[in-house]
Coordinates of C-alpha atoms in Angstrom, one line a residue:
M6 CA 0.2 0.3 0.0
R7 CA 1.1 3.8 -0.5
V8 CA 1.5 5.2 2.5
A9 CA 3.0 9.0 2.7
V10 CA 4.4 10.0 6.5
A11 CA 5.0 13.6 7.6
G12 CA 7.2 15.7 9.7
C13 CA 5.9 18.4 11.6
C14 CA 2.6 19.3 10.5
H15 CA 1.8 22.4 12.2
G16 CA -2.0 22.4 12.4
E17 CA -1.1 22.5 8.0
L18 CA -4.2 19.6 7.5
D19 CA -5.4 21.3 4.1
K20 CA -1.7 22.4 2.7
I21 CA -0.8 18.2 3.4
Y22 CA -4.0 16.7 2.3
E23 CA -3.9 19.5 -0.4
T24 CA 0.6 18.0 -1.0
L25 CA -1.6 14.2 -0.8
A26 CA -4.3 15.6 -3.9
L27 CA -1.2 16.2 -5.8
A28 CA 1.6 12.9 -4.8
E29 CA -2.5 10.8 -5.8
K30 CA -2.6 13.0 -9.6
R31 CA 1.2 12.0 -9.9
G32 CA 1.4 9.1 -8.7
P33 CA 0.7 4.9 -9.3
G34 CA -2.7 5.6 -7.3
P35 CA -4.1 6.4 -4.5
I36 CA -3.2 7.0 -1.6
D37 CA -4.0 4.6 1.7
L38 CA -2.7 6.0 4.5
L39 CA -0.9 8.7 6.2
L40 CA 1.3 9.5 9.4
C41 CA 2.4 12.4 10.7
C42 CA 5.2 12.8 12.8
G43 CA 4.4 15.1 16.0
D44 CA 3.4 18.5 16.1
F45 CA 0.3 18.0 14.3
Q46 CA -1.8 20.7 16.6
A47 CA -5.1 19.7 17.3
V48 CA -6.4 23.4 18.0
R49 CA -10.7 22.9 18.9
N50 CA -11.2 27.0 20.3
E51 CA -9.2 30.0 21.5
A52 CA -8.7 27.5 25.2
D53 CA -6.9 24.5 23.2
L54 CA -4.2 27.6 22.1
R55 CA -3.6 28.8 25.9
C56 CA -2.3 25.2 26.5
M57 CA 0.2 25.0 23.3
A58 CA 3.7 25.8 24.5
V59 CA 4.5 28.5 22.4
P60 CA 4.8 32.3 23.1
P61 CA 1.4 33.7 22.2
K62 CA 3.0 36.0 19.1
Y63 CA 3.0 31.9 17.7
R64 CA -0.8 31.1 18.2
H65 CA -2.7 30.2 15.5
M66 CA -6.3 29.1 14.9
Q67 CA -4.8 27.0 11.5
T68 CA -7.1 24.3 9.7
F69 CA -7.5 21.5 12.7
Y70 CA -11.0 23.5 13.5
R71 CA -13.5 22.4 10.4
Y72 CA -12.3 18.8 10.9
Y73 CA -13.6 18.1 13.9
S74 CA -16.4 20.1 13.8
G75 CA -17.7 18.1 10.1
E76 CA -17.5 20.4 7.6
K77 CA -14.2 19.3 6.6
K78 CA -13.4 15.4 5.6
A79 CA -10.3 14.3 6.4
P80 CA -9.6 12.5 2.5
V81 CA -6.8 9.5 3.4
L82 CA -7.3 7.7 7.2
T83 CA -4.6 9.9 9.3
I84 CA -2.8 8.2 12.2
F85 CA -0.5 10.7 14.0
I86 CA 1.9 10.9 17.6
G87 CA 2.8 14.5 19.3
G88 CA 5.0 16.0 19.5
N89 CA 6.0 19.2 21.5
H90 CA 4.3 22.5 20.4
E91 CA 0.5 20.2 21.1
A92 CA -2.7 21.4 22.1
S93 CA -1.6 19.6 25.6
N94 CA -5.5 20.1 26.9
H95 CA -6.6 17.4 23.6
L96 CA -4.8 14.9 22.9
Q97 CA -4.5 14.4 27.4
E98 CA -8.6 13.6 27.1
L99 CA -7.2 10.8 25.3
P100 CA -3.7 9.2 26.5
Y101 CA -4.5 5.3 25.6
G102 CA -5.0 7.4 21.2
G103 CA -8.9 7.7 19.9
W104 CA -10.1 9.5 17.3
V105 CA -9.0 13.6 18.1
A106 CA -11.5 13.7 14.7
P107 CA -13.9 11.7 11.3
N108 CA -11.2 9.7 10.1
I109 CA -8.2 11.0 11.6
Y110 CA -6.4 9.1 14.7
Y111 CA -3.8 10.0 17.9
L112 CA -2.0 7.1 18.7
G113 CA -2.6 7.9 23.0
L114 CA 1.6 8.5 24.8
A115 CA 2.0 6.0 23.4
G116 CA -0.8 2.7 21.4
V117 CA 0.4 0.7 19.0
V118 CA -2.4 -0.6 16.4
K119 CA -2.5 -2.5 13.3
Y120 CA -4.3 -1.2 9.3
R121 CA -4.4 -3.7 6.1
G122 CA -2.3 -6.5 8.3
V123 CA 0.7 -3.6 9.2
R124 CA 1.7 -3.1 12.7
I125 CA 2.4 0.6 13.4
G126 CA 3.8 1.6 17.3
G127 CA 4.3 5.2 18.0
I128 CA 5.9 7.2 21.4
S129 CA 4.4 10.7 21.6
G130 CA 6.5 14.0 23.2
I131 CA 9.8 14.6 23.7
F132 CA 12.8 13.2 25.9
K133 CA 13.4 14.7 29.4
S134 CA 15.6 13.3 32.3
H135 CA 14.2 15.3 34.8
D136 CA 11.2 13.7 34.1
Y137 CA 11.5 10.5 32.9
R138 CA 10.5 8.6 36.2
K139 CA 7.8 10.9 36.8
G140 CA 4.0 10.0 36.3
H141 CA 1.9 12.1 34.5
F142 CA 0.3 14.4 37.5
E143 CA -0.2 17.7 34.8
C144 CA -3.7 18.1 34.4
P145 CA -5.2 22.0 32.9
P146 CA -5.0 24.5 34.0
Y147 CA -1.5 23.9 33.4
N148 CA 0.8 26.4 34.2
P149 CA 4.4 27.7 33.2
A150 CA 5.5 24.5 33.8
T151 CA 3.8 21.9 33.3
I152 CA 3.1 23.4 30.0
R153 CA 6.2 21.7 28.8
S154 CA 6.1 18.8 31.6
I155 CA 3.0 18.0 29.8
Y156 CA 5.1 16.4 26.9
H157 CA 7.8 15.0 27.6
V158 CA 8.1 11.5 27.6
R159 CA 7.9 9.1 31.1
N160 CA 9.2 5.8 31.8
I161 CA 5.7 4.0 32.3
E162 CA 4.6 4.5 28.5
V163 CA 8.4 2.9 27.3
Y164 CA 8.3 0.3 30.2
K165 CA 5.2 -0.8 28.4
L166 CA 6.0 -1.1 24.8
K167 CA 9.3 -2.7 26.5
Q168 CA 7.1 -5.9 26.7
L169 CA 6.5 -6.8 23.6
K170 CA 7.4 -9.1 21.2
Q171 CA 5.9 -9.9 18.1
P172 CA 7.5 -7.5 15.4
M173 CA 6.7 -4.3 14.5
D174 CA 6.6 -3.0 11.1
I175 CA 6.6 0.6 11.6
F176 CA 7.0 3.0 15.0
L177 CA 7.4 6.7 15.0
S178 CA 8.5 9.1 17.3
H179 CA 8.5 13.0 17.6
D180 CA 12.6 13.4 18.6
W181 CA 15.1 11.0 16.4
P182 CA 16.4 8.1 18.3
R183 CA 20.0 9.0 19.4
K184 CA 22.9 7.9 17.4
I185 CA 20.8 7.4 13.8
Y186 CA 22.0 10.6 12.4
H187 CA 26.1 8.0 12.2
Y188 CA 24.1 5.4 9.9
G189 CA 23.4 8.6 7.5
N190 CA 25.2 10.5 5.1
K191 CA 26.5 12.8 8.8
Q192 CA 28.5 15.1 6.4
Q193 CA 25.5 16.1 4.5
L194 CA 23.6 16.8 7.9
L195 CA 25.8 18.5 9.5
K196 CA 26.7 20.2 6.1
T197 CA 22.3 21.9 6.1
K198 CA 22.3 22.1 10.3
S199 CA 26.2 23.1 12.0
F200 CA 24.4 23.6 15.2
F201 CA 24.1 20.3 15.6
R202 CA 27.5 19.2 15.4
Q203 CA 28.5 19.0 19.0
E204 CA 25.5 17.1 20.1
V205 CA 26.3 14.5 17.3
E206 CA 30.4 13.9 17.9
N207 CA 29.4 14.1 21.9
N208 CA 26.8 11.4 20.4
T209 CA 24.4 12.7 23.1
L210 CA 21.7 14.0 19.7
G211 CA 18.4 12.4 20.7
S212 CA 16.2 11.0 22.4
P213 CA 18.2 7.7 24.4
A214 CA 14.7 6.5 25.4
A215 CA 13.4 6.6 21.4
S216 CA 17.1 4.6 21.3
E217 CA 15.2 1.9 23.6
L218 CA 13.4 1.2 21.1
L219 CA 14.7 1.3 18.7
E220 CA 17.0 -1.7 19.8
H221 CA 14.0 -4.0 21.5
F222 CA 11.5 -3.4 18.0
K223 CA 14.3 -3.5 15.2
P224 CA 11.0 -1.7 13.2
T225 CA 11.1 -2.6 9.1
Y226 CA 10.8 1.6 9.4
W227 CA 11.3 4.1 11.9
F228 CA 10.0 8.5 10.5
S229 CA 10.9 10.9 13.0
A230 CA 10.8 14.7 13.0
H231 CA 10.9 17.3 15.7
L232 CA 14.0 18.6 13.7
H233 CA 13.1 20.7 11.0
V234 CA 15.4 18.2 8.2
K235 CA 15.0 15.7 5.8
F236 CA 17.4 12.6 6.6
A237 CA 17.4 8.9 6.1
A238 CA 19.5 6.8 7.5
L239 CA 19.1 2.6 7.5
M240 CA 20.6 0.8 10.8
Q241 CA 21.9 -2.7 9.9
H242 CA 20.7 -4.6 13.2
Q243 CA 22.6 -8.0 15.5
A244 CA 21.2 -10.8 14.4
K245 CA 20.9 -12.1 18.7
D246 CA 22.0 -16.2 17.1
K247 CA 23.6 -16.9 14.2
G248 CA 21.4 -18.8 12.9
Q249 CA 19.2 -15.2 12.6
T250 CA 18.7 -13.5 9.4
A251 CA 20.1 -10.4 11.1
K252 CA 17.7 -7.3 10.7
A253 CA 17.3 -3.2 8.9
T254 CA 15.9 -0.7 10.1
K255 CA 15.2 2.1 7.2
F256 CA 14.7 5.1 9.4
L257 CA 13.1 8.7 7.8
A258 CA 13.4 12.2 9.1
L259 CA 11.2 14.4 7.6
D260 CA 11.4 18.9 7.6
K261 CA 8.0 20.8 8.5
C262 CA 4.7 21.8 6.7
L263 CA 6.4 24.4 4.8
P264 CA 6.9 26.4 1.7
H265 CA 10.0 24.2 -0.6
R266 CA 10.5 22.2 2.6
D267 CA 10.8 18.2 2.0
F268 CA 7.7 17.5 4.4
L269 CA 5.8 14.7 3.1
Q270 CA 7.2 11.4 1.7
V271 CA 5.0 8.5 0.2
I272 CA 6.6 4.6 0.1
E273 CA 5.7 2.0 -0.8
I274 CA 5.1 -0.6 1.5
E275 CA 4.2 -4.5 2.6
H276 CA 0.5 -5.2 3.1
D277 CA -1.4 -8.6 3.8
P278 CA -4.4 -8.9 1.2
S279 CA -7.0 -10.3 3.2
A280 CA -6.6 -7.9 6.1
P281 CA -9.3 -5.9 6.8
E282 CA -9.1 -2.1 5.6
Y283 CA -10.0 -0.9 8.6
L284 CA -7.9 -0.7 11.8
E285 CA -7.7 -3.0 14.3
Y286 CA -6.2 -3.3 17.6
D287 CA -3.8 -4.7 18.6
I288 CA -3.8 -7.3 20.5
E289 CA -0.2 -8.1 22.2
W290 CA -1.1 -3.6 22.9
L291 CA -4.1 -3.9 24.6
T292 CA -3.3 -7.4 27.0
V293 CA 0.1 -5.2 27.5
L294 CA -2.9 -2.1 28.9
R295 CA -4.0 -4.5 31.4
A296 CA -1.0 -6.1 32.9
T297 CA 0.4 -2.5 33.4
D298 CA -3.0 -0.3 34.9
D299 CA -1.7 -1.4 38.3
L300 CA 1.2 1.0 37.5
I301 CA -0.3 3.8 37.1
N302 CA 1.4 6.4 38.2
V303 CA -0.8 10.5 38.3
T304 CA 2.0 12.2 41.3
E305 CA 4.9 13.9 40.3
R306 CA 7.2 11.6 42.6
Q307 CA 9.8 9.5 40.4
W308 CA 10.2 6.0 40.4
N309 CA 12.1 3.0 38.4
M310 CA 9.6 0.2 36.7
P311 CA 9.8 -3.0 38.1
E312 CA 13.2 -5.5 37.1
N313 CA 14.6 -8.0 38.3
N314 CA 16.5 -7.7 40.4
G315 CA 14.7 -9.0 43.4
L316 CA 12.6 -5.9 44.3
H317 CA 9.8 -7.0 42.9
A318 CA 8.0 -10.1 43.2
R319 CA 7.1 -9.3 39.1
W320 CA 8.7 -7.3 36.6
D321 CA 8.2 -10.0 33.7
Y322 CA 4.2 -8.0 31.6
S323 CA 4.4 -9.8 28.7
A324 CA 1.4 -11.2 27.0
T325 CA 0.8 -14.4 27.3
E326 CA -1.2 -16.4 24.8
E327 CA -3.9 -17.1 27.4
A328 CA -3.8 -13.5 28.9
M329 CA -4.6 -11.9 25.1
N330 CA -7.1 -15.2 24.5
K331 CA -9.2 -13.8 27.0
V332 CA -8.3 -10.0 25.7
L333 CA -9.6 -11.1 23.3
E334 CA -13.0 -12.9 24.6
I335 CA -13.8 -9.4 26.1
L336 CA -14.0 -8.2 22.5
N337 CA -15.5 -11.0 21.3
H338 CA -12.9 -11.5 19.0
D339 CA -13.8 -7.7 17.3
L340 CA -10.2 -5.8 16.7
K341 CA -12.3 -3.0 15.4
V342 CA -11.4 0.6 15.8
P343 CA -14.9 2.2 16.6
C344 CA -15.5 4.7 15.1
N345 CA -17.0 6.8 18.3
F346 CA -16.1 10.1 17.7
S347 CA -17.8 12.6 19.8
I348 CA -17.1 15.9 20.4
T349 CA -16.1 17.1 23.9
A350 CA -15.1 20.8 23.3
A351 CA -16.4 24.6 21.2
C352 CA -15.4 25.1 18.0
Y353 CA -13.6 27.8 16.5
D354 CA -16.2 30.1 15.1
P355 CA -14.5 32.8 13.2
S356 CA -17.7 34.9 13.6
K357 CA -18.5 34.5 17.4
P358 CA -14.4 34.5 19.1
Q359 CA -13.8 34.2 22.3
T360 CA -10.7 34.2 23.5
Q361 CA -11.9 34.2 27.5
M362 CA -13.0 30.6 26.7
Q363 CA -12.4 28.5 30.0
L364 CA -10.7 26.2 30.2
V365 CA -12.2 22.4 31.3
H366 CA -10.6 19.4 31.9
R367 CA -12.2 16.9 30.4
I368 CA -12.7 13.3 30.2
N369 CA -13.8 11.6 27.0
P370 CA -16.6 8.6 26.0
Q371 CA -13.9 7.1 23.3
T372 CA -11.4 6.9 26.8
T373 CA -14.5 6.0 29.1
E374 CA -15.5 3.3 26.4
F375 CA -12.6 2.3 26.2
C376 CA -11.2 1.9 29.7
A377 CA -13.8 0.3 31.1
Q378 CA -14.4 -2.7 27.8
L379 CA -11.0 -3.0 28.9
G380 CA -11.0 -3.2 32.7
I381 CA -8.4 -0.5 33.3
T382 CA -8.3 2.9 34.6
D383 CA -8.9 6.7 32.4
M384 CA -6.1 8.7 34.3
N385 CA -7.7 11.9 33.8
V386 CA -10.8 10.2 36.6
R387 CA -7.6 9.2 38.9
L388 CA -6.8 12.8 38.3
Q389 CA -9.5 14.3 39.2
K390 CA -9.5 12.9 42.5
A391 CA -6.3 13.7 42.8
K392 CA -6.6 17.5 41.5
E393 CA -10.2 17.2 44.3
E394 CA -7.3 16.0 47.2
H395 CA -5.0 18.9 46.5
P396 CA -7.7 21.4 45.0
L397 CA -3.6 23.0 44.3
C398 CA -2.7 20.4 42.2
G399 CA -3.8 21.5 38.5
E400 CA -4.5 25.8 39.7
Y401 CA -2.1 27.7 37.8
E402 CA 0.7 28.9 40.1
E403 CA 2.6 31.4 38.3
Q404 CA 6.0 30.3 38.7
D405 CA 9.5 30.9 36.9
D406 CA 8.9 30.9 33.5
M407 CA 12.0 28.5 33.1
E408 CA 12.6 25.3 34.5
S409 CA 15.7 24.7 35.6
S410 CA 18.2 22.3 35.0
D411 CA 19.5 21.6 37.7
S412 CA 16.5 20.7 40.4
G413 CA 18.6 18.2 42.6
E414 CA 16.6 15.3 41.8
D415 CA 17.3 12.2 41.1
R416 CA 17.5 11.7 37.5
S417 CA 16.5 8.7 35.6
E418 CA 18.5 6.0 34.4
Y419 CA 19.8 7.7 31.9
N420 CA 22.9 9.1 33.2
T421 CA 22.1 12.6 31.4
D422 CA 20.2 15.1 32.0
T423 CA 19.0 16.8 28.3
S424 CA 17.6 19.9 29.6
A425 CA 20.2 22.5 29.4
L426 CA 20.9 23.7 25.4
S427 CA 24.9 23.5 24.2
S428 CA 24.3 24.7 20.3
I429 CA 21.6 26.2 19.3
N430 CA 19.1 25.5 16.3
P431 CA 17.6 28.1 15.0
D432 CA 14.8 26.3 13.7
E433 CA 13.5 25.5 16.1
I434 CA 11.0 27.5 18.4
M435 CA 11.8 29.6 21.6
L436 CA 9.2 29.9 24.3
D437 CA 11.1 32.5 26.3
E438 CA 13.8 35.3 26.2
E439 CA 17.5 34.4 28.1
E440 CA 16.3 30.5 27.9
E441 CA 18.0 27.5 25.4
D442 CA 15.7 25.7 24.1
E443 CA 14.8 23.0 26.1
D444 CA 12.4 21.2 23.0
S445 CA 16.1 20.0 20.8
I446 CA 17.8 16.7 22.4
V447 CA 21.3 18.2 23.8
S448 CA 23.5 16.5 26.9
T449 CA 27.2 16.3 26.8
H450 CA 27.7 13.2 28.3
S451 CA 25.9 11.0 27.1
D452 CA 27.1 7.4 25.2
M453 CA 24.2 4.1 25.2
N454 CA 25.8 1.7 24.1
T455 CA 24.3 -0.2 20.9
P456 CA 25.3 -3.5 19.3
S457 CA 24.8 -2.2 15.6
V458 CA 26.7 -1.8 12.3
E459 CA 27.6 1.9 11.3
P460 CA 28.5 1.6 8.2
S461 CA 30.9 3.1 6.3
S462 CA 29.8 7.4 4.9
D463 CA 29.7 6.6 1.1
Q464 CA 27.3 3.6 1.8
A465 CA 25.7 6.3 4.1
S466 CA 25.0 8.6 1.5
D467 CA 23.7 6.0 -1.5
F468 CA 20.3 4.9 1.5
S469 CA 20.2 8.7 2.4
A470 CA 19.3 9.5 -2.1
S471 CA 17.8 6.4 -2.4
F472 CA 14.3 8.9 -0.1
S473 CA 15.4 11.3 -3.2
D474 CA 13.1 12.5 -6.2
V475 CA 14.2 11.7 -9.5
R476 CA 10.9 13.3 -10.9
I477 CA 10.6 16.2 -12.7
L478 CA 8.4 18.2 -10.2
P479 CA 6.3 21.3 -10.9
G480 CA 7.9 24.4 -10.2
S481 CA 6.4 24.7 -6.8
M482 CA 7.9 21.3 -5.9
V483 CA 11.6 22.1 -6.9
V484 CA 13.4 19.5 -4.9
S485 CA 16.0 21.1 -3.2
S486 CA 20.0 19.6 -3.9
D487 CA 20.0 18.5 -0.9
D488 CA 17.2 16.1 -1.6
T489 CA 20.1 14.9 -4.6
L490 CA 22.5 13.7 -1.9
G491 CA 26.0 11.2 -3.3
S492 CA 28.6 9.6 -1.5
P493 CA 31.1 12.0 -0.7
D494 CA 33.3 9.6 -3.1
G495 CA 31.1 9.7 -6.1
R496 CA 31.5 5.7 -5.2
E497 CA 28.1 3.6 -6.0
G498 CA 27.5 1.7 -2.2
K499 CA 25.3 -1.3 -2.2
L500 CA 23.7 -0.4 2.2
G501 CA 21.1 1.4 -0.5
E502 CA 21.3 -1.6 -3.3
A503 CA 20.6 -4.2 0.2
A504 CA 17.9 -1.3 1.1
E505 CA 15.8 -2.0 -1.8
S506 CA 15.8 -5.2 -2.6
G507 CA 15.0 -6.7 1.3
D508 CA 11.1 -6.3 1.1
G509 CA 11.0 -5.7 -3.0
N510 CA 10.1 -2.7 -2.8
D511 CA 11.5 0.8 -4.1
L512 CA 12.4 3.5 -1.6
T513 CA 12.9 5.7 -4.8
E514 CA 9.3 7.8 -4.4
L515 CA 8.0 11.0 -4.4
P516 CA 9.0 13.4 -1.7
L517 CA 7.3 16.5 -2.0
K518 CA 6.7 19.7 -0.5
R519 CA 4.3 21.9 0.4
L520 CA 2.0 24.0 -2.0
S521 CA 1.7 27.5 -2.8
D522 CA 2.6 30.5 -5.5
E523 CA 5.8 32.1 -2.0
H524 CA 8.9 32.1 -3.1
E525 CA 11.3 32.8 -0.2
P526 CA 13.1 35.5 0.0
E527 CA 16.9 35.4 -1.2
Q528 CA 17.4 36.6 2.6
R529 CA 16.2 35.8 5.6
K530 CA 15.8 38.9 7.6
K531 CA 17.5 38.0 11.5
I532 CA 14.5 37.8 14.2
K533 CA 14.9 39.4 17.2
R534 CA 15.1 35.8 20.0
R535 CA 18.3 33.8 19.2
N536 CA 16.0 31.3 17.6
Q537 CA 13.7 31.6 14.4
A538 CA 10.6 30.4 15.6
I539 CA 9.3 27.7 13.8
Y540 CA 5.6 29.6 13.2
A541 CA 7.0 33.4 12.0
A542 CA 6.5 33.4 8.2
V543 CA 9.5 34.6 6.0
D544 CA 8.5 37.7 5.8
D545 CA 7.9 38.3 9.9
D546 CA 8.4 42.3 11.0
D547 CA 8.9 41.3 13.8
A548 CA 13.3 42.3 12.8
A549 CA 16.3 42.6 14.6

């Protein structure tokens, strides 16, 4: 089937679907599925905008509300994960995933589903070591600290995912797995994004939690966004046993949705022709959710996941055949994800703006139904009970607008705190004038050892080129020179060939750019902030 993958969406659904329509006209057939790698921005109204971790001047309604209200419908099944610029109060209603609009499905804090037999997993948010071991304690109305911490990945989600044993076809994360840059054209990446050099050289760019999941799953495909650059890599894993065939992961990160940027890629992925053409729950994942329900933590307390160290009565929560059969019986052997979307908040009306709309912590009926059927806890219900017992838990409190990078708390199991920044990404937003960019994953001391094999530079660049376009595109979608990467020494490597022959599919597909009649100016104006805002137009008048 033909799968389109988008980088940071930033609420530009109309533009993304317009580009998909063009791809269908130019391609061999219709697009079957759209995967979005975060910063989706499912903003329904003005209250949702206030829950997005960006300065007020960059809070724009965009076009999602039209799909939420029913004015428009997504032309293709769309599955997405959360990033670090989201309407967090909306996504918090669906911790286990659900429909945010007809035909648009959120995977939840972490989740796994199947479509046409293809297994798709994902984890929302970005990694921050100082929040990694905390529970999901945040609830609206958020304060200046929780509006950011709510999108930080927690160890419980990684732990749940690592209980899965069955093969993963596709996995989505917003930030990149740490060290993945060693398996692609690193030289070209640093040429395009020179401010990543220190982190790349120190092996600290990216998420160690995502790297751990990459090594656990070894999926066929891994898609990311966040760093606003297109980058392809091929990670060859080592076989555990001599008799086993070594797996390989094809990694692709994409840019943000702007004119003349590589934010969309269409690829062919093998599927099961006999599988149903609707979204299905994954039985192993549902079983793990039931098994780990007692591990839910809605406090700010730091904690460690159970492990085989003599301190825990149970540490293995993987799904047994017996447990999976029990879940199947509960669901009457029907794994179809119900189309039970319902509107839970007032929708934005351009003719009647409501800048003072009240922010409410809602219980979503989709989550209520899912939890009741599966017999698990709705963490929002538990949060509301905790709020009743401790009324200040969700109230807005005046705090420093800058998170401390030296809180004195016990750190996560990763020997790094990634909340500091040693380089500046001019393509990422700043949340505070004096603050280092908290949303780039940076440290100078961590190193996660993985037993995977690093390719040579010429092999890596050849594979990167395999995600580039070989077709003639219309003028509004001209491919930049960054897309046609050759190997540094001009030789043809064998790794790119292996990438095509591994599953019989040619990865040389159409990298599409946002449709626009605009033209980039010859030189961007300097923005007063140290980082250019990701939402600012190219003609932003806030110049230095």
